[in-house]
mmCIF file of C-alpha atoms in Angstrom:
data_model
loop_
_atom_site.group_PDB
_atom_site.id
_atom_site.type_symbol
_atom_site.label_atom_id
_atom_site.label_comp_id
_atom_site.label_asym_id
_atom_site.label_seq_id
_atom_site.Cartn_x
_atom_site.Cartn_y
_atom_site.Cartn_z
ATOM 1 C CA UNK S 286 29.275 -44.275 -3.362
ATOM 2 C CA UNK S 287 30.178 -40.973 -1.305
ATOM 3 C CA UNK S 288 33.889 -39.677 -1.281
ATOM 4 C CA UNK S 289 35.404 -37.397 0.851
ATOM 5 C CA UNK S 290 37.945 -34.756 -0.968
ATOM 6 C CA UNK S 291 40.190 -32.653 1.462
ATOM 7 C CA UNK S 292 42.618 -29.875 0.605
ATOM 8 C CA UNK S 293 45.395 -32.666 -0.251
ATOM 9 C CA UNK S 294 43.121 -34.256 -2.274
ATOM 10 C CA UNK S 295 42.545 -31.718 -4.789
ATOM 11 C CA UNK S 296 44.118 -32.089 -8.273
ATOM 12 C CA UNK S 297 43.279 -30.007 -10.890
ATOM 13 C CA UNK S 298 44.721 -29.563 -14.824
ATOM 14 C CA UNK S 299 44.662 -25.647 -14.515
ATOM 15 C CA UNK S 300 44.443 -25.377 -18.605
ATOM 16 C CA UNK S 301 41.712 -27.804 -18.725
ATOM 17 C CA UNK S 302 40.126 -26.662 -16.169
ATOM 18 C CA UNK S 303 40.094 -22.960 -17.663
ATOM 19 C CA UNK S 304 38.679 -24.099 -20.861
ATOM 20 C CA UNK S 305 35.643 -25.837 -19.129
ATOM 21 C CA UNK S 306 34.756 -22.825 -16.786
ATOM 22 C CA UNK S 307 35.242 -20.483 -19.776
ATOM 23 C CA UNK S 308 32.762 -22.853 -21.488
ATOM 24 C CA UNK S 309 29.973 -22.790 -18.702
ATOM 25 C CA UNK S 310 30.258 -19.225 -18.267
ATOM 26 C CA UNK S 311 29.944 -18.829 -22.320
ATOM 27 C CA UNK S 312 27.081 -21.108 -22.056
ATOM 28 C CA UNK S 313 25.267 -18.927 -19.007
ATOM 29 C CA UNK S 314 24.886 -21.915 -17.095
ATOM 30 C CA UNK S 315 21.556 -22.020 -15.313
ATOM 31 C CA UNK S 316 21.263 -21.378 -11.447
ATOM 32 C CA UNK S 317 23.957 -19.275 -11.665
ATOM 33 C CA UNK S 318 23.440 -16.634 -9.230
ATOM 34 C CA UNK S 319 20.989 -17.471 -6.518
ATOM 35 C CA UNK S 320 22.009 -17.541 -3.314
ATOM 36 C CA UNK S 321 20.854 -16.881 0.457
ATOM 37 C CA UNK S 322 23.207 -15.262 2.908
ATOM 38 C CA UNK S 323 22.981 -14.722 6.709
ATOM 39 C CA UNK S 324 25.023 -12.894 9.240
ATOM 40 C CA UNK S 325 26.619 -15.018 11.982
ATOM 41 C CA UNK S 326 28.498 -12.358 13.772
ATOM 42 C CA UNK S 327 30.372 -9.253 13.197
ATOM 43 C CA UNK S 328 33.510 -11.440 11.941
ATOM 44 C CA UNK S 329 31.627 -14.048 10.135
ATOM 45 C CA UNK S 330 29.146 -14.239 7.502
ATOM 46 C CA UNK S 331 27.689 -17.596 6.674
ATOM 47 C CA UNK S 332 26.753 -18.545 2.977
ATOM 48 C CA UNK S 333 24.316 -21.144 1.570
ATOM 49 C CA UNK S 334 24.920 -21.329 -2.199
ATOM 50 C CA UNK S 335 21.830 -22.976 -3.638
ATOM 51 C CA UNK S 336 22.176 -25.564 -6.572
ATOM 52 C CA UNK S 337 24.874 -24.713 -9.142
ATOM 53 C CA UNK S 338 24.000 -26.189 -12.385
ATOM 54 C CA UNK S 339 26.034 -26.137 -15.512
ATOM 55 C CA UNK S 340 25.189 -28.145 -19.271
ATOM 56 C CA UNK S 341 27.026 -30.922 -19.872
ATOM 57 C CA UNK S 342 27.306 -31.866 -15.672
ATOM 58 C CA UNK S 343 25.503 -34.519 -14.697
ATOM 59 C CA UNK S 344 25.446 -33.436 -11.068
ATOM 60 C CA UNK S 345 24.760 -29.829 -8.765
ATOM 61 C CA UNK S 346 26.603 -28.752 -5.874
ATOM 62 C CA UNK S 347 25.480 -26.840 -2.524
ATOM 63 C CA UNK S 348 27.959 -25.207 -0.884
ATOM 64 C CA UNK S 349 27.513 -24.195 3.055
ATOM 65 C CA UNK S 350 30.586 -21.751 4.196
ATOM 66 C CA UNK S 351 31.739 -19.135 5.982
ATOM 67 C CA UNK S 352 33.973 -16.349 5.705
ATOM 68 C CA UNK S 353 36.204 -14.797 8.747
ATOM 69 C CA UNK S 354 38.748 -12.281 7.214
ATOM 70 C CA UNK S 355 40.395 -12.384 10.754
ATOM 71 C CA UNK S 356 41.392 -15.695 10.707
ATOM 72 C CA UNK S 357 43.522 -18.244 8.616
ATOM 73 C CA UNK S 358 42.024 -19.921 6.532
ATOM 74 C CA UNK S 359 39.828 -17.189 5.925
ATOM 75 C CA UNK S 360 36.704 -19.487 4.470
ATOM 76 C CA UNK S 361 35.910 -22.589 5.460
ATOM 77 C CA UNK S 362 32.656 -25.366 5.161
ATOM 78 C CA UNK S 363 31.943 -27.867 2.639
ATOM 79 C CA UNK S 364 30.728 -28.462 -1.041
ATOM 80 C CA UNK S 365 28.251 -31.108 -1.593
ATOM 81 C CA UNK S 366 28.314 -32.790 -4.656
ATOM 82 C CA UNK S 367 24.999 -34.498 -5.831
ATOM 83 C CA UNK S 368 24.010 -36.870 -8.571
ATOM 84 C CA UNK S 369 21.818 -35.023 -10.911
ATOM 85 C CA UNK S 370 19.418 -37.497 -11.601
ATOM 86 C CA UNK S 371 19.041 -38.720 -8.293
ATOM 87 C CA UNK S 372 19.959 -36.868 -5.751
ATOM 88 C CA UNK S 373 22.484 -39.148 -4.338
ATOM 89 C CA UNK S 374 25.557 -37.508 -2.503
ATOM 90 C CA UNK S 375 28.680 -38.112 -4.796
ATOM 91 C CA UNK S 376 31.121 -36.039 -2.560
ATOM 92 C CA UNK S 377 31.824 -33.808 0.204
ATOM 93 C CA UNK S 378 34.695 -31.437 -0.339
ATOM 94 C CA UNK S 379 36.310 -28.984 1.315
ATOM 95 C CA UNK S 380 35.320 -25.193 0.491
ATOM 96 C CA UNK S 381 38.531 -23.257 1.323
ATOM 97 C CA UNK S 382 40.628 -24.931 -1.635
ATOM 98 C CA UNK S 383 37.912 -24.943 -4.223
ATOM 99 C CA UNK S 384 36.817 -21.840 -3.361
ATOM 100 C CA UNK S 385 39.988 -20.222 -3.530
ATOM 101 C CA UNK S 386 40.354 -21.705 -6.747
ATOM 102 C CA UNK S 387 37.199 -20.872 -8.232
ATOM 103 C CA UNK S 388 37.902 -17.410 -7.312
ATOM 104 C CA UNK S 389 41.430 -16.988 -8.647
ATOM 105 C CA UNK S 390 40.774 -19.229 -11.799
ATOM 106 C CA UNK S 391 37.274 -16.858 -12.425
ATOM 107 C CA UNK S 392 39.209 -13.697 -11.844
ATOM 108 C CA UNK S 393 42.438 -14.628 -13.844
ATOM 109 C CA UNK S 394 39.881 -15.561 -17.008
ATOM 110 C CA UNK S 395 38.325 -12.392 -16.634
ATOM 111 C CA UNK S 396 41.845 -10.805 -16.659
ATOM 112 C CA UNK S 397 42.819 -12.690 -19.525
ATOM 113 C CA UNK S 398 40.209 -12.249 -21.780
ATOM 114 C CA UNK S 399 39.824 -8.098 -20.606
ATOM 115 C CA UNK S 400 43.621 -7.001 -20.616
ATOM 116 C CA UNK S 401 45.662 -6.189 -23.680
ATOM 117 C CA UNK S 402 47.033 -9.219 -25.369
ATOM 118 C CA UNK S 403 50.631 -8.381 -25.092
ATOM 119 C CA UNK S 404 50.432 -7.474 -21.412
ATOM 120 C CA UNK S 405 52.860 -9.366 -19.556
ATOM 121 C CA UNK S 406 53.556 -7.402 -16.176
ATOM 122 C CA UNK S 407 51.608 -7.911 -13.268
ATOM 123 C CA UNK S 408 50.472 -6.040 -9.837
ATOM 124 C CA UNK S 409 49.037 -7.979 -7.004
ATOM 125 C CA UNK S 410 47.467 -6.024 -4.168
ATOM 126 C CA UNK S 411 46.892 -7.999 -1.614
ATOM 127 C CA UNK S 412 49.322 -10.973 -0.822
ATOM 128 C CA UNK S 413 47.313 -13.331 0.744
ATOM 129 C CA UNK S 414 45.461 -16.877 -0.759
ATOM 130 C CA UNK S 415 43.872 -15.541 -3.372
ATOM 131 C CA UNK S 416 46.581 -12.826 -5.036
ATOM 132 C CA UNK S 417 48.344 -15.812 -5.247
ATOM 133 C CA UNK S 418 45.588 -17.876 -6.475
ATOM 134 C CA UNK S 419 45.072 -15.376 -9.475
ATOM 135 C CA UNK S 420 48.534 -15.149 -9.995
ATOM 136 C CA UNK S 421 49.410 -18.735 -10.339
ATOM 137 C CA UNK S 422 46.135 -19.090 -12.779
ATOM 138 C CA UNK S 423 46.768 -15.935 -14.977
ATOM 139 C CA UNK S 424 50.357 -17.668 -15.461
ATOM 140 C CA UNK S 425 48.757 -20.753 -16.693
ATOM 141 C CA UNK S 426 46.674 -18.725 -19.292
ATOM 142 C CA UNK S 427 49.421 -16.129 -20.531
ATOM 143 C CA UNK S 428 53.096 -15.208 -19.981
ATOM 144 C CA UNK S 429 53.885 -13.177 -16.989
ATOM 145 C CA UNK S 430 57.125 -11.552 -16.721
ATOM 146 C CA UNK S 431 57.229 -9.578 -13.146
ATOM 147 C CA UNK S 432 55.015 -8.842 -10.567
ATOM 148 C CA UNK S 433 54.677 -6.037 -8.371
ATOM 149 C CA UNK S 434 53.346 -6.882 -4.702
ATOM 150 C CA UNK S 435 51.339 -4.314 -2.725
ATOM 151 C CA UNK S 436 50.269 -5.323 1.133
ATOM 152 C CA UNK S 437 49.751 -3.671 4.638
ATOM 153 C CA UNK S 438 52.296 -6.158 5.781
ATOM 154 C CA UNK S 439 55.870 -6.110 4.279
ATOM 155 C CA UNK S 440 56.659 -9.467 5.256
ATOM 156 C CA UNK S 441 53.700 -10.908 3.524
ATOM 157 C CA UNK S 442 54.513 -9.305 0.215
ATOM 158 C CA UNK S 443 58.307 -10.424 0.680
ATOM 159 C CA UNK S 444 56.853 -14.005 0.990
ATOM 160 C CA UNK S 445 54.837 -13.074 -2.186
ATOM 161 C CA UNK S 446 57.897 -12.106 -4.083
ATOM 162 C CA UNK S 447 59.811 -15.208 -3.067
ATOM 163 C CA UNK S 448 56.889 -17.566 -3.817
ATOM 164 C CA UNK S 449 56.327 -16.073 -7.340
ATOM 165 C CA UNK S 450 59.960 -16.355 -8.579
ATOM 166 C CA UNK S 451 59.185 -20.100 -8.068
ATOM 167 C CA UNK S 452 56.796 -20.042 -10.668
ATOM 168 C CA UNK S 453 59.425 -18.087 -12.937
ATOM 169 C CA UNK S 454 58.087 -14.707 -12.171
ATOM 170 C CA UNK S 455 60.247 -12.166 -11.403
ATOM 171 C CA UNK S 456 59.741 -9.310 -8.910
ATOM 172 C CA UNK S 457 59.811 -6.172 -10.054
ATOM 173 C CA UNK S 458 59.540 -3.388 -7.229
ATOM 174 C CA UNK S 459 57.749 -0.562 -7.682
ATOM 175 C CA UNK S 460 56.854 -0.556 -11.495
ATOM 176 C CA UNK S 461 53.512 -0.138 -12.393
ATOM 177 C CA UNK S 462 51.731 -3.763 -13.885
ATOM 178 C CA UNK S 463 49.572 -3.668 -16.955
ATOM 179 C CA UNK S 464 47.473 -6.108 -14.795
ATOM 180 C CA UNK S 465 46.069 -5.481 -11.653
ATOM 181 C CA UNK S 466 44.874 -8.073 -9.491
ATOM 182 C CA UNK S 467 43.232 -7.114 -6.442
ATOM 183 C CA UNK S 468 42.837 -9.302 -3.383
ATOM 184 C CA UNK S 469 41.917 -7.567 -0.328
ATOM 185 C CA UNK S 470 39.137 -7.417 2.445
ATOM 186 C CA UNK S 471 39.127 -3.621 1.761
ATOM 187 C CA UNK S 472 35.694 -1.606 2.676
ATOM 188 C CA UNK S 473 37.175 1.782 1.362
ATOM 189 C CA UNK S 474 38.412 2.128 -1.793
ATOM 190 C CA UNK S 475 42.377 1.373 -2.388
ATOM 191 C CA UNK S 476 42.972 2.306 -6.077
ATOM 192 C CA UNK S 477 41.997 5.580 -7.633
ATOM 193 C CA UNK S 478 43.487 5.553 -10.927
ATOM 194 C CA UNK S 479 45.919 3.624 -13.223
ATOM 195 C CA UNK S 480 47.596 4.133 -16.255
ATOM 196 C CA UNK S 481 45.628 4.177 -19.690
ATOM 197 C CA UNK S 482 45.160 0.611 -21.355
ATOM 198 C CA UNK S 483 45.557 -1.198 -17.739
ATOM 199 C CA UNK S 484 43.139 -4.101 -16.886
ATOM 200 C CA UNK S 485 42.043 -4.719 -13.375
ATOM 201 C CA UNK S 486 40.501 -7.627 -11.531
ATOM 202 C CA UNK S 487 38.907 -6.435 -8.261
ATOM 203 C CA UNK S 488 37.523 -9.518 -5.904
ATOM 204 C CA UNK S 489 36.541 -7.100 -3.225
ATOM 205 C CA UNK S 490 33.115 -6.126 -4.123
ATOM 206 C CA UNK S 491 31.392 -9.423 -3.989
ATOM 207 C CA UNK S 492 29.301 -8.373 -0.527
ATOM 208 C CA UNK S 493 27.706 -5.192 0.694
ATOM 209 C CA UNK S 494 29.793 -2.929 1.983
ATOM 210 C CA UNK S 495 33.268 -3.887 0.637
ATOM 211 C CA UNK S 496 34.817 -1.859 -2.133
ATOM 212 C CA UNK S 497 38.182 -1.866 -3.388
ATOM 213 C CA UNK S 498 38.248 0.658 -6.564
ATOM 214 C CA UNK S 499 37.592 4.648 -6.120
ATOM 215 C CA UNK S 500 34.512 5.876 -8.102
ATOM 216 C CA UNK S 501 36.247 7.833 -10.304
ATOM 217 C CA UNK S 502 38.468 4.634 -11.531
ATOM 218 C CA UNK S 503 35.031 2.851 -12.162
ATOM 219 C CA UNK S 504 33.304 5.659 -14.034
ATOM 220 C CA UNK S 505 36.126 5.835 -16.696
ATOM 221 C CA UNK S 506 36.436 1.849 -17.064
ATOM 222 C CA UNK S 507 34.460 -0.491 -19.132
ATOM 223 C CA UNK S 508 33.372 -2.586 -16.258
ATOM 224 C CA UNK S 509 32.151 -6.488 -16.662
ATOM 225 C CA UNK S 510 30.400 -8.672 -14.170
ATOM 226 C CA UNK S 511 29.611 -11.887 -14.110
ATOM 227 C CA UNK S 512 26.188 -11.405 -12.672
ATOM 228 C CA UNK S 513 24.409 -7.943 -13.060
ATOM 229 C CA UNK S 514 21.938 -9.274 -9.764
ATOM 230 C CA UNK S 515 25.027 -9.732 -7.783
ATOM 231 C CA UNK S 516 27.364 -7.087 -8.686
ATOM 232 C CA UNK S 517 28.042 -4.341 -6.348
ATOM 233 C CA UNK S 518 29.148 -2.334 -8.706
ATOM 234 C CA UNK S 519 27.467 -0.759 -12.190
ATOM 235 C CA UNK S 520 28.550 -2.708 -15.179
ATOM 236 C CA UNK S 521 28.523 -2.631 -18.842
ATOM 237 C CA UNK S 522 28.243 -5.974 -19.788
ATOM 238 C CA UNK S 523 28.838 -9.568 -18.401
ATOM 239 C CA UNK S 524 31.774 -12.097 -19.404
ATOM 240 C CA UNK S 525 29.429 -14.598 -20.705
ATOM 241 C CA UNK S 526 28.377 -11.547 -23.063
ATOM 242 C CA UNK S 527 31.903 -10.986 -23.989
ATOM 243 C CA UNK S 528 32.728 -14.756 -24.309
ATOM 244 C CA UNK S 529 29.538 -15.027 -26.612
ATOM 245 C CA UNK S 530 30.828 -12.272 -28.973
ATOM 246 C CA UNK S 531 27.467 -10.274 -27.708
ATOM 247 C CA UNK S 532 30.214 -7.622 -26.204
ATOM 248 C CA UNK S 533 33.325 -6.538 -28.118
ATOM 249 C CA UNK S 534 34.899 -6.306 -24.468
ATOM 250 C CA UNK S 535 38.233 -4.163 -24.856
ATOM 251 C CA UNK S 536 37.697 -1.610 -27.510
ATOM 252 C CA UNK S 537 41.414 0.076 -27.858
ATOM 253 C CA UNK S 538 44.931 -0.472 -26.637
ATOM 254 C CA UNK S 539 44.132 2.433 -24.371
ATOM 255 C CA UNK S 540 40.833 1.657 -22.857
ATOM 256 C CA UNK S 541 40.887 0.634 -18.735
ATOM 257 C CA UNK S 542 39.056 -2.372 -18.194
ATOM 258 C CA UNK S 543 37.732 -3.514 -15.159
ATOM 259 C CA UNK S 544 36.406 -7.316 -14.274
ATOM 260 C CA UNK S 545 34.147 -7.491 -10.670
ATOM 261 C CA UNK S 546 33.161 -11.132 -10.399
ATOM 262 C CA UNK S 547 30.920 -12.058 -7.307
ATOM 263 C CA UNK S 548 31.466 -15.660 -7.995
ATOM 264 C CA UNK S 549 28.835 -18.059 -9.188
ATOM 265 C CA UNK S 550 27.905 -21.553 -7.804
ATOM 266 C CA UNK S 551 27.991 -23.097 -11.292
ATOM 267 C CA UNK S 552 31.775 -22.248 -11.367
ATOM 268 C CA UNK S 553 31.754 -24.458 -7.829
ATOM 269 C CA UNK S 554 29.997 -27.183 -9.668
ATOM 270 C CA UNK S 555 32.474 -27.203 -12.453
ATOM 271 C CA UNK S 556 35.419 -27.276 -10.252
ATOM 272 C CA UNK S 557 33.901 -29.731 -8.049
ATOM 273 C CA UNK S 558 32.916 -32.052 -10.921
ATOM 274 C CA UNK S 559 36.589 -31.748 -12.288
ATOM 275 C CA UNK S 560 38.008 -32.676 -8.863
ATOM 276 C CA UNK S 561 36.018 -35.406 -8.135
ATOM 277 C CA UNK S 562 36.638 -37.037 -11.563
ATOM 278 C CA UNK S 563 40.223 -36.726 -11.062
ATOM 279 C CA UNK S 564 39.923 -38.384 -7.708
ATOM 280 C CA UNK S 565 37.579 -41.104 -8.913
ATOM 281 C CA UNK S 566 39.951 -41.787 -11.906
ATOM 282 C CA UNK S 567 42.919 -41.721 -9.242
ATOM 283 C CA UNK S 568 41.516 -44.262 -6.401
ATOM 284 C CA UNK S 569 38.031 -43.433 -4.934
ATOM 285 C CA UNK S 570 37.674 -46.003 -3.032
ATOM 286 C CA UNK S 571 40.581 -44.363 -0.298
ATOM 287 C CA UNK S 572 37.871 -41.538 0.108
ATOM 288 C CA UNK S 573 35.131 -43.986 0.334
ATOM 289 C CA UNK S 574 32.115 -43.372 3.325
ATOM 290 C CA UNK S 575 29.624 -45.658 2.489
#
């Protein structure tokens, strides 16, 4: 039986999903970094992600989607969830909300792991869907007291601040956050320096030509990635190595840390399986297509 899951059918338990994704990253799941990427037009990049695999999950994923920063939503496509033993198609899932969730939760996990344990204030640069996904996920992992929002569109920043207040997070105006969450499409660095002890999660270096962070910031920071082969920045270590204790991660309170993930197909699998299991427990017949 194949089920179809649209944006309105995606149900997640963020703390449980965060634990599942953390375990997959710790395990260094196989098939994590292979992908095919092809340009479609000046505005659109089509991406085909080859099978994502993770220990303990009896399924694999293939994702086909397109990115267009000039549209909203900027990401459209489908994730195909297949039975690992038979290859049967278990689910077709809208890739937009799952990719936003994967990227936001993945970035927040890095922030939670590398930021100072007592850090409670956040700056978000980029008041779109990814900025919201990161902040919401981070707030599920640690207390967040306040957020400062930066965006080229003042109305978007104001809307973001109002939304954050619904999470119990107050706006802090121009105050610098101890954790900086980047979520832009920039091809020119927009952040060049931060105070000592700051953690920065940057989601903008997932494709050639994209860059959010200045060279001087990266040169002085501990830089962590999810996959060295996919990363477009020079890295000191990977998040898996930190989770396994093979690298200490942050070593002092005044160290600047950066997490720059490219996004892994196995993360799509972990989230797709989580969502599929939740849907099946609820009422799979509602989504049955054959």
